[in-house]
Amino acid sequence: MNEKLAQYRERIAQYWRQFGKKQRIYLAATAGGLILLIIMLTYWLSRTEYELAFQNLDATDAAAVMDYLNEEGIPYRLGNDGTSISVPAAVASRVKVEIGSMGIVRNGTIGFEQFRDSGSRFGMTDNEFMVRYRDALNGEVARLLNSMEGVQRANVLINLPEDSVFLNDGRDQASASITIEFKRGFRPTQEQIDAYYNLVKTAVPNLSIENITISSPQGELVASEKAGGGTTFPSSVAEAQFRIKRQYESELKREIQQFLGQMLGMHNLAISVNSTLNFDQKTSVENLVQPQPGSSTGVVISEEVRSSTSTGKTGPGGVAGTGETDIPGYDAVDGTSTTSSEETTRISNYEVSRIQNQIVSAPFVVKDLSIGVGIQEGVLSEENRAFVTDYLTRLVRTQLAQSGMELTDEAIAAKVSLITQPFVQDTAEPSAGLPLAAILAIVGALVLAAAAVLFWYLRKRRLERIRAEEEAAALAAEQQKVELPTIDLDQVTNESQMRRQIEHFAKRKPDDFVNLLRTWLVEE
């Protein structure tokens, strides 16, 4: 075994001695790069990826989570601030579900589970029970608030009324004091503040909105009249109006972009829409009284008819209009004629049609509107420019139909602007960062390619050297068979002639001259 190792070592050393100094440096650098790449890939592929599983933990919850992870043998990393814990990504989901189902994370609060977990409560005094009950109620309400959007941490203190033997002593109302810390950058709306109040109100018996105080680092949170508070804050109304305004402008901008984009191209348009909306909502009631169709009298709802008849005899009479005291043409009464009379009375009540209209105006009216459109230079012709301008003016006129403004052509044209100029091209393209694994793969491929090229180059050089040595050996063998020319030194009389003859022989047959010198050196 040792002999084989020695043979292998000798072969490697012999192979190493065949390379030159630069080749040895290149080969050592390539081997070092490959070893470094293998180490990096091994570290990257074998390392454990951690995922953030819990954050914003207090000291109690963090300690409970760490105890559970230690018992289960799950590695973890505790954040620098001590409020976050990361676990391996492969088991992160399972750990979250298990810890959540066990109720380990309680946000530093104690809920009603303490009564379930503590077993029997025989021997507990009423005062001790009330203390535990208040702590549990505080914890449950705090958990409810912590589950709301944007809430970082909530502290709750609830005061419950004491039982009294007297009636109406004024101590039957509960109260709650709450402090809420919101996440960074979060600002609650009025609807969310009202939700906090209603949540606490319904969770605690005999608790009214007036007895709830909610504070935050930014100030006190006050409920609106809608939730039962004493103050109305128009912030929610303003937010709703701003949202409607923004949505209206976005829809109008999208409509213009869809229409003009089909002709000019989406990337050749820059649209700006500014509007002023009137949110004054009006309600009007109209009571219209009209007769029935086709009738001018209407419908009879009541009618009363009265009739009476009377008869009798007249007194003494005479010739009509003959005496001095008589009325001319009037019959004198002779007392022997019979008279009768008849009277009829009709009273009718008519009902006409009654129409009651309750008119509620639209939630908002466009009071003013201006539209600006920028178009890439060279895209819009003069003919199309007139068409686009006409389209925009008609659109503005339609939107301002209920504004009550005098919509003259000059007023509408002043609200439309059309600009044609070259757009600024964004030459700086965002560079997408490659993941570390892709970078390592690219570096590894480059190193392997460089190693392959270097190996091919060294092998080629070695083959060329071997071929050259073989050719030199064959040439030397052939030259040994050829008789070498000689120089007759005895016939040379002086040194100058000898030198001249040697130089002539060297110029004429340099290879033979070299072989001759080698022969002389060997003989000496």
Coordinates of C-alpha atoms in Angstrom, one line a residue:
M1 CA 0.0 0.0 0.0
N2 CA 2.8 2.4 0.9
E3 CA 4.6 1.5 -2.4
K4 CA 1.5 2.4 -4.4
L5 CA 1.1 5.7 -2.5
A6 CA 4.8 6.4 -3.2
Q7 CA 4.3 5.6 -6.9
Y8 CA 1.3 7.9 -7.1
R9 CA 3.1 10.7 -5.3
E10 CA 6.1 10.3 -7.6
R11 CA 3.8 10.4 -10.6
I12 CA 2.1 13.6 -9.3
A13 CA 5.4 15.2 -8.6
Q14 CA 6.8 14.2 -12.0
Y15 CA 3.6 15.6 -13.6
W16 CA 3.9 18.8 -11.6
R17 CA 7.6 19.3 -12.6
Q18 CA 6.6 19.2 -16.3
F19 CA 4.8 22.6 -15.9
G20 CA 6.5 26.0 -16.0
K21 CA 6.3 28.6 -13.2
K22 CA 3.4 30.5 -14.7
Q23 CA 1.5 27.3 -15.5
R24 CA 1.9 26.2 -11.9
I25 CA 0.6 29.6 -10.7
Y26 CA -2.5 29.3 -13.0
L27 CA -3.2 25.7 -11.9
A28 CA -2.9 26.6 -8.2
A29 CA -5.2 29.6 -8.6
T30 CA -7.8 27.5 -10.5
A31 CA -7.6 24.7 -7.8
G32 CA -8.0 27.4 -5.1
G33 CA -11.0 28.9 -6.8
L34 CA -12.7 25.5 -7.2
I35 CA -12.1 24.7 -3.6
L36 CA -13.6 28.1 -2.5
L37 CA -16.6 27.6 -4.8
I38 CA -17.2 24.2 -3.4
I39 CA -17.0 25.6 0.2
M40 CA -19.5 28.4 -0.6
L41 CA -22.0 26.2 -2.4
T42 CA -21.8 23.7 0.5
Y43 CA -22.4 26.4 3.0
W44 CA -25.3 27.9 1.0
L45 CA -27.0 24.6 0.3
S46 CA -26.6 23.3 3.9
R47 CA -27.3 26.4 5.9
T48 CA -30.7 26.7 7.7
E49 CA -33.1 29.4 6.4
Y50 CA -34.8 31.2 9.3
E51 CA -38.2 32.8 9.0
L52 CA -39.7 35.5 11.3
A53 CA -42.4 33.7 13.2
F54 CA -43.2 36.0 16.1
Q55 CA -42.7 39.7 16.6
N56 CA -43.8 42.4 19.1
L57 CA -43.6 39.9 22.0
D58 CA -43.3 41.0 25.6
A59 CA -40.8 39.3 27.9
T60 CA -43.4 36.8 29.3
D61 CA -44.6 35.6 25.9
A62 CA -41.0 35.5 24.5
A63 CA -39.9 33.3 27.4
A64 CA -42.9 31.0 27.0
V65 CA -42.2 30.6 23.3
M66 CA -38.5 29.9 23.9
D67 CA -39.4 27.2 26.5
Y68 CA -41.7 25.5 24.0
L69 CA -39.0 25.5 21.3
N70 CA -36.4 24.2 23.7
E71 CA -38.6 21.3 24.7
E72 CA -39.4 20.4 21.1
G73 CA -35.7 20.7 20.1
I74 CA -36.4 23.3 17.4
P75 CA -33.6 25.8 16.8
Y76 CA -34.5 29.5 16.9
R77 CA -33.0 33.0 16.8
L78 CA -33.9 35.7 19.2
G79 CA -34.0 39.2 17.8
N80 CA -31.7 41.9 19.0
D81 CA -34.5 43.7 20.7
G82 CA -35.8 40.6 22.4
T83 CA -39.3 40.9 21.0
S84 CA -39.0 38.8 17.8
I85 CA -38.2 35.1 17.3
S86 CA -37.3 33.4 14.1
V87 CA -37.5 29.6 13.4
P88 CA -36.4 27.5 10.5
A89 CA -38.5 28.2 7.4
A90 CA -39.3 24.5 7.0
V91 CA -41.2 24.3 10.3
A92 CA -42.3 27.9 10.7
S93 CA -45.9 27.2 9.7
R94 CA -46.2 24.2 12.0
V95 CA -44.7 26.1 14.9
K96 CA -47.1 29.1 14.4
V97 CA -50.2 26.8 14.4
E98 CA -49.1 24.7 17.4
I99 CA -48.2 27.8 19.5
G100 CA -51.3 29.6 18.5
S101 CA -53.5 26.6 19.4
M102 CA -51.8 26.2 22.8
G103 CA -52.4 29.9 23.7
I104 CA -48.8 30.5 24.6
V105 CA -48.7 34.0 23.1
R106 CA -51.1 36.1 25.2
N107 CA -49.6 39.6 24.6
G108 CA -48.7 39.8 28.3
T109 CA -52.4 39.3 29.3
I110 CA -54.3 36.7 31.3
G111 CA -57.7 35.7 30.1
F112 CA -60.5 33.5 31.3
E113 CA -58.3 30.4 30.7
Q114 CA -56.9 30.8 34.2
F115 CA -60.3 29.6 35.5
R116 CA -60.3 26.6 33.2
D117 CA -56.6 25.7 33.8
S118 CA -56.7 26.1 37.6
G119 CA -59.3 23.4 38.3
S120 CA -61.5 23.6 41.3
R121 CA -61.9 26.9 43.1
F122 CA -63.3 25.6 46.4
G123 CA -62.2 27.7 49.3
M124 CA -61.6 30.9 47.2
T125 CA -63.0 34.0 48.8
D126 CA -65.3 36.4 46.9
N127 CA -62.7 39.1 47.0
E128 CA -60.0 36.8 45.5
F129 CA -62.5 35.7 42.8
M130 CA -63.3 39.2 41.9
V131 CA -59.7 40.2 41.6
R132 CA -59.0 37.2 39.3
Y133 CA -62.2 38.0 37.3
R134 CA -61.2 41.6 36.7
D135 CA -57.7 40.6 35.6
A136 CA -59.2 38.1 33.2
L137 CA -61.7 40.6 31.9
N138 CA -58.9 43.2 31.4
G139 CA -56.9 40.6 29.5
E140 CA -59.8 39.5 27.2
V141 CA -60.6 43.1 26.3
A142 CA -56.9 43.9 25.6
R143 CA -56.7 40.8 23.3
L144 CA -59.8 42.0 21.4
L145 CA -58.2 45.5 20.9
N146 CA -54.8 44.0 20.0
S147 CA -56.6 42.0 17.2
M148 CA -57.8 45.2 15.6
E149 CA -56.0 46.7 12.6
G150 CA -53.1 48.9 13.3
V151 CA -53.0 48.3 17.1
Q152 CA -49.6 47.6 18.4
R153 CA -50.4 47.1 22.1
A154 CA -53.4 47.9 24.4
N155 CA -53.6 48.2 28.1
V156 CA -57.0 47.9 29.7
L157 CA -58.2 48.8 33.3
I158 CA -61.9 48.1 34.0
N159 CA -63.6 49.1 37.2
L160 CA -66.7 47.0 37.9
P161 CA -69.4 48.3 40.3
E162 CA -69.7 46.8 43.7
D163 CA -72.8 45.0 44.8
S164 CA -74.8 47.1 47.2
V165 CA -77.9 46.5 49.3
F166 CA -79.2 50.0 48.5
L167 CA -81.0 50.8 45.3
N168 CA -80.1 53.7 43.0
D169 CA -76.9 54.6 45.0
G170 CA -75.2 55.7 41.7
R171 CA -72.5 53.0 41.9
D172 CA -74.1 50.5 39.3
Q173 CA -72.1 51.9 36.4
A174 CA -68.8 50.3 35.2
S175 CA -65.9 52.4 33.8
A176 CA -62.9 51.6 31.6
S177 CA -59.6 53.3 31.0
I178 CA -57.6 52.2 28.0
T179 CA -54.3 53.2 26.4
I180 CA -53.6 52.1 22.8
E181 CA -50.2 52.2 21.1
F182 CA -50.5 52.1 17.3
K183 CA -48.1 50.7 14.8
R184 CA -45.7 53.1 13.2
G185 CA -47.3 55.3 10.5
F186 CA -50.9 54.1 11.4
R187 CA -53.6 56.7 12.1
P188 CA -57.1 55.4 13.0
T189 CA -60.1 56.8 11.2
Q190 CA -63.3 57.9 13.1
E191 CA -65.0 54.7 12.2
Q192 CA -62.2 52.7 13.7
I193 CA -62.3 54.8 16.9
D194 CA -66.0 54.2 17.2
A195 CA -65.3 50.5 16.7
Y196 CA -63.0 50.5 19.7
Y197 CA -65.6 52.1 21.9
N198 CA -68.4 49.8 20.8
L199 CA -66.1 46.7 21.3
V200 CA -65.4 47.7 24.9
K201 CA -69.0 48.7 25.5
T202 CA -70.4 45.3 24.5
A203 CA -67.6 43.3 26.2
V204 CA -68.2 44.8 29.7
P205 CA -71.7 44.7 31.3
N206 CA -73.3 48.0 32.5
L207 CA -70.7 50.1 30.6
S208 CA -71.7 53.2 28.7
I209 CA -69.8 55.2 26.1
E210 CA -69.5 58.1 28.5
N211 CA -67.6 56.0 31.0
I212 CA -65.0 54.8 28.5
T213 CA -61.7 56.7 28.1
I214 CA -59.3 55.7 25.3
S215 CA -56.0 57.5 25.0
S216 CA -53.0 57.1 22.7
P217 CA -49.5 58.7 22.5
Q218 CA -50.9 61.1 20.0
G219 CA -53.8 62.2 22.3
E220 CA -57.2 61.2 23.4
L221 CA -59.5 59.3 21.1
V222 CA -63.1 60.6 21.3
A223 CA -66.2 58.7 20.0
S224 CA -68.5 60.5 17.6
E225 CA -72.3 61.0 18.1
K226 CA -72.9 58.0 15.8
A227 CA -71.3 55.7 18.4
G228 CA -72.9 57.5 21.3
G229 CA -70.2 60.1 22.1
G230 CA -70.8 63.7 22.8
T231 CA -68.7 65.2 20.0
T232 CA -69.0 64.9 16.3
F233 CA -65.8 64.9 14.3
P234 CA -66.2 65.5 10.6
S235 CA -62.9 63.7 9.7
S236 CA -64.8 60.6 8.5
V237 CA -67.0 62.7 6.3
A238 CA -64.1 64.6 4.9
E239 CA -62.3 61.3 4.2
A240 CA -65.3 60.0 2.4
Q241 CA -65.7 63.1 0.3
F242 CA -62.0 63.1 -0.6
R243 CA -62.3 59.4 -1.6
I244 CA -65.3 60.1 -3.8
K245 CA -63.5 63.0 -5.4
R246 CA -60.4 60.9 -6.1
Q247 CA -62.5 58.1 -7.5
Y248 CA -64.4 60.4 -9.7
E249 CA -61.2 61.9 -11.1
S250 CA -59.6 58.4 -11.6
E251 CA -62.7 57.1 -13.5
L252 CA -62.8 60.2 -15.7
K253 CA -59.1 59.9 -16.4
R254 CA -59.4 56.2 -17.2
E255 CA -62.3 56.9 -19.6
I256 CA -60.2 59.5 -21.5
Q257 CA -57.2 57.3 -21.6
Q258 CA -59.2 54.3 -22.9
F259 CA -60.7 56.5 -25.7
L260 CA -57.6 58.3 -26.8
G261 CA -55.2 55.5 -26.1
Q262 CA -56.8 53.4 -28.9
M263 CA -55.8 56.1 -31.4
L264 CA -52.6 57.6 -30.0
G265 CA -51.2 54.8 -27.8
M266 CA -51.3 54.6 -24.0
H267 CA -47.6 55.5 -23.7
N268 CA -48.1 58.7 -25.7
L269 CA -50.6 60.2 -23.2
A270 CA -50.3 62.1 -20.0
I271 CA -53.7 63.1 -18.5
S272 CA -54.5 65.4 -15.6
V273 CA -58.0 65.8 -14.2
N274 CA -58.9 68.4 -11.5
S275 CA -62.5 68.7 -10.2
T276 CA -64.4 70.5 -7.5
L277 CA -67.5 68.7 -6.2
N278 CA -70.4 70.1 -4.2
F279 CA -71.5 67.6 -1.6
D280 CA -74.5 69.7 -0.3
Q281 CA -77.4 67.2 -0.3
K282 CA -80.9 68.6 -0.5
T283 CA -84.3 67.0 0.2
S284 CA -87.5 68.6 -1.1
V285 CA -91.2 67.5 -0.8
E286 CA -93.9 68.4 -3.4
N287 CA -97.6 68.0 -2.7
L288 CA -99.5 68.2 -6.0
V289 CA -103.4 68.3 -6.1
Q290 CA -104.8 67.4 -9.5
P291 CA -108.3 66.3 -10.7
Q292 CA -109.0 62.8 -12.0
P293 CA -108.0 62.4 -15.7
G294 CA -110.9 63.3 -18.0
S295 CA -113.0 64.9 -15.2
S296 CA -113.0 68.5 -13.9
T297 CA -115.2 67.8 -10.9
G298 CA -113.3 64.9 -9.3
V299 CA -114.7 62.0 -7.3
V300 CA -117.7 62.5 -5.0
I301 CA -116.8 61.3 -1.5
S302 CA -120.0 62.6 0.3
E303 CA -123.4 64.0 -0.8
E304 CA -126.4 65.3 1.1
V305 CA -129.8 65.9 -0.5
R306 CA -132.7 67.7 1.3
S307 CA -136.3 68.3 -0.1
S308 CA -139.4 69.8 1.4
T309 CA -143.0 70.4 0.2
S310 CA -145.8 72.6 1.7
T311 CA -149.5 73.3 0.8
G312 CA -152.1 75.9 2.1
K313 CA -155.1 78.3 1.3
T314 CA -155.0 82.0 0.7
G315 CA -157.2 84.6 2.6
P316 CA -159.9 86.9 1.2
G317 CA -159.2 88.4 -2.2
G318 CA -160.7 90.5 -4.9
V319 CA -160.1 91.8 -8.4
A320 CA -156.5 92.3 -9.1
G321 CA -155.3 95.9 -9.2
T322 CA -158.6 97.8 -9.3
G323 CA -158.7 99.8 -6.2
E324 CA -156.8 102.9 -5.4
T325 CA -154.7 101.2 -2.8
D326 CA -154.2 98.0 -4.8
I327 CA -151.0 97.1 -6.5
P328 CA -151.5 97.1 -10.3
G329 CA -151.2 93.6 -11.7
Y330 CA -151.2 91.8 -8.4
D331 CA -154.1 89.5 -7.7
A332 CA -156.0 90.3 -4.8
V333 CA -156.5 87.5 -2.2
D334 CA -160.0 86.4 -1.9
G335 CA -159.3 83.7 0.8
T336 CA -160.6 80.8 -1.2
S337 CA -157.5 79.6 -3.4
T338 CA -155.0 76.8 -2.5
T339 CA -151.2 77.2 -2.7
S340 CA -148.2 74.7 -2.6
S341 CA -144.3 74.9 -2.5
E342 CA -141.4 72.5 -2.9
E343 CA -137.7 73.0 -1.9
T344 CA -134.7 70.8 -2.8
T345 CA -131.1 71.2 -1.5
R346 CA -128.0 69.1 -2.6
I347 CA -124.6 69.3 -0.9
S348 CA -121.7 67.3 -2.6
N349 CA -118.1 66.9 -1.4
Y350 CA -115.5 66.1 -4.2
E351 CA -111.9 64.6 -3.7
V352 CA -109.2 65.5 -6.3
S353 CA -105.9 63.5 -6.9
R354 CA -103.2 64.3 -4.4
I355 CA -99.5 63.7 -5.5
Q356 CA -96.7 63.9 -3.0
N357 CA -93.1 63.8 -4.3
Q358 CA -90.1 63.6 -2.1
I359 CA -87.0 64.5 -4.1
V360 CA -83.5 63.8 -2.8
S361 CA -80.7 65.4 -4.8
A362 CA -77.6 63.5 -6.0
P363 CA -74.8 62.8 -3.4
F364 CA -72.6 65.2 -5.2
V365 CA -72.6 67.6 -8.1
V366 CA -69.6 68.6 -10.2
K367 CA -69.1 72.3 -9.5
D368 CA -66.0 72.8 -11.6
L369 CA -63.8 70.7 -13.8
S370 CA -60.5 71.1 -15.8
I371 CA -58.8 68.6 -18.0
G372 CA -55.2 68.7 -19.2
V373 CA -53.8 66.2 -21.8
G374 CA -50.2 66.0 -22.8
I375 CA -49.4 64.1 -26.1
Q376 CA -46.1 62.9 -27.5
E377 CA -44.8 65.2 -30.2
G378 CA -45.2 64.0 -33.7
V379 CA -48.1 61.7 -32.8
L380 CA -51.0 64.1 -33.2
S381 CA -51.9 65.7 -36.6
E382 CA -53.7 69.0 -36.9
E383 CA -56.9 67.3 -38.0
N384 CA -56.8 64.9 -35.0
R385 CA -55.9 67.8 -32.7
A386 CA -59.2 69.5 -33.5
F387 CA -61.0 66.2 -33.0
V388 CA -59.4 65.7 -29.6
T389 CA -60.1 69.2 -28.5
D390 CA -63.8 68.9 -29.5
Y391 CA -64.0 65.6 -27.6
L392 CA -62.6 67.1 -24.4
T393 CA -64.8 70.2 -24.6
R394 CA -67.9 68.0 -25.0
L395 CA -66.9 65.9 -22.1
V396 CA -66.4 68.9 -19.8
R397 CA -69.8 70.4 -21.0
T398 CA -71.5 67.1 -20.1
Q399 CA -70.0 66.9 -16.7
L400 CA -70.8 70.5 -15.8
A401 CA -74.4 70.2 -17.0
Q402 CA -75.8 70.3 -13.4
S403 CA -73.3 72.8 -12.0
G404 CA -75.4 75.9 -12.6
M405 CA -72.6 77.7 -14.5
E406 CA -73.0 79.6 -17.7
L407 CA -71.5 77.1 -20.2
T408 CA -70.3 79.3 -23.0
D409 CA -67.8 78.2 -25.6
E410 CA -65.1 80.5 -24.2
A411 CA -65.7 79.2 -20.6
I412 CA -65.5 75.6 -21.7
A413 CA -62.4 76.1 -23.8
A414 CA -60.6 77.7 -20.9
K415 CA -61.1 74.5 -18.9
V416 CA -59.4 72.3 -21.5
S417 CA -55.7 72.3 -22.3
L418 CA -53.9 70.3 -24.9
I419 CA -50.1 70.2 -24.9
T420 CA -47.9 68.5 -27.5
Q421 CA -44.2 68.1 -26.7
P422 CA -41.6 65.3 -26.5
F423 CA -41.7 63.2 -23.4
V424 CA -38.8 62.7 -21.1
Q425 CA -37.4 59.2 -21.6
D426 CA -36.3 57.4 -18.5
T427 CA -32.9 56.1 -19.5
A428 CA -32.1 54.7 -16.1
E429 CA -33.7 51.3 -16.0
P430 CA -34.2 49.8 -12.6
S431 CA -31.7 47.0 -12.0
A432 CA -33.2 43.8 -10.7
G433 CA -31.1 42.3 -8.0
L434 CA -30.2 38.6 -8.5
P435 CA -30.6 36.3 -5.5
L436 CA -27.4 35.0 -3.9
A437 CA -27.9 31.5 -5.2
A438 CA -28.1 32.7 -8.8
I439 CA -24.9 34.8 -8.2
L440 CA -23.1 31.8 -6.8
A441 CA -24.3 29.6 -9.6
I442 CA -23.0 32.2 -12.2
V443 CA -19.6 32.5 -10.4
G444 CA -19.3 28.7 -10.2
A445 CA -20.0 28.4 -13.9
L446 CA -17.5 31.0 -14.8
V447 CA -14.8 29.4 -12.5
L448 CA -15.5 25.9 -14.1
A449 CA -15.3 27.4 -17.6
A450 CA -12.0 29.1 -16.7
A451 CA -10.7 25.9 -15.2
A452 CA -11.7 23.9 -18.3
V453 CA -10.0 26.4 -20.6
L454 CA -6.9 26.4 -18.5
F455 CA -6.8 22.6 -18.4
W456 CA -7.2 22.5 -22.2
Y457 CA -4.4 25.1 -22.6
L458 CA -2.0 23.2 -20.3
R459 CA -2.7 19.9 -21.9
K460 CA -2.2 21.4 -25.4
R461 CA 1.2 22.9 -24.2
R462 CA 2.2 19.5 -22.7
L463 CA 1.3 17.6 -25.9
E464 CA 3.2 20.2 -28.0
R465 CA 6.3 19.8 -25.7
I466 CA 6.1 16.0 -25.9
R467 CA 5.8 16.2 -29.7
A468 CA 8.8 18.6 -29.9
E469 CA 10.9 16.4 -27.7
E470 CA 10.0 13.4 -29.9
E471 CA 10.9 15.2 -33.0
A472 CA 14.2 16.4 -31.5
A473 CA 15.1 12.9 -30.4
A474 CA 14.3 11.5 -33.9
L475 CA 16.4 14.3 -35.5
A476 CA 19.3 13.6 -33.2
A477 CA 19.1 9.9 -34.0
E478 CA 19.3 10.6 -37.7
Q479 CA 22.2 13.1 -37.3
Q480 CA 24.2 10.4 -35.4
K481 CA 24.0 8.2 -38.5
V482 CA 25.3 11.0 -40.8
E483 CA 29.0 11.4 -41.0
L484 CA 29.9 14.8 -39.6
P485 CA 32.3 17.0 -41.8
T486 CA 35.7 17.5 -40.4
I487 CA 38.0 20.5 -40.5
D488 CA 41.7 19.7 -41.3
L489 CA 43.4 21.7 -38.6
D490 CA 46.8 20.3 -39.5
Q491 CA 46.8 22.1 -42.9
V492 CA 45.8 25.4 -41.3
T493 CA 49.0 27.4 -40.9
N494 CA 47.8 30.4 -38.9
E495 CA 45.0 31.3 -36.5
S496 CA 43.3 33.7 -38.9
Q497 CA 42.8 31.0 -41.5
M498 CA 41.4 28.6 -38.9
R499 CA 38.9 31.2 -37.7
R500 CA 37.9 32.0 -41.2
Q501 CA 37.3 28.3 -42.1
I502 CA 35.3 27.7 -38.9
E503 CA 33.1 30.8 -39.6
H504 CA 32.5 29.7 -43.2
F505 CA 31.5 26.2 -42.0
A506 CA 29.2 27.6 -39.3
K507 CA 27.4 29.9 -41.8
R508 CA 27.0 27.2 -44.4
K509 CA 25.9 24.4 -42.2
P510 CA 24.9 25.7 -38.8
D511 CA 23.3 22.4 -37.6
D512 CA 26.3 20.4 -38.5
F513 CA 28.5 22.9 -36.8
V514 CA 26.5 22.6 -33.6
N515 CA 26.7 18.8 -33.7
L516 CA 30.5 19.1 -34.3
L517 CA 30.9 21.3 -31.2
R518 CA 29.0 18.8 -29.1
T519 CA 31.2 16.0 -30.3
W520 CA 34.3 18.0 -29.4
L521 CA 32.9 18.7 -26.0
V522 CA 32.1 15.1 -25.4
E523 CA 35.6 13.9 -26.5
E524 CA 37.2 16.4 -24.2

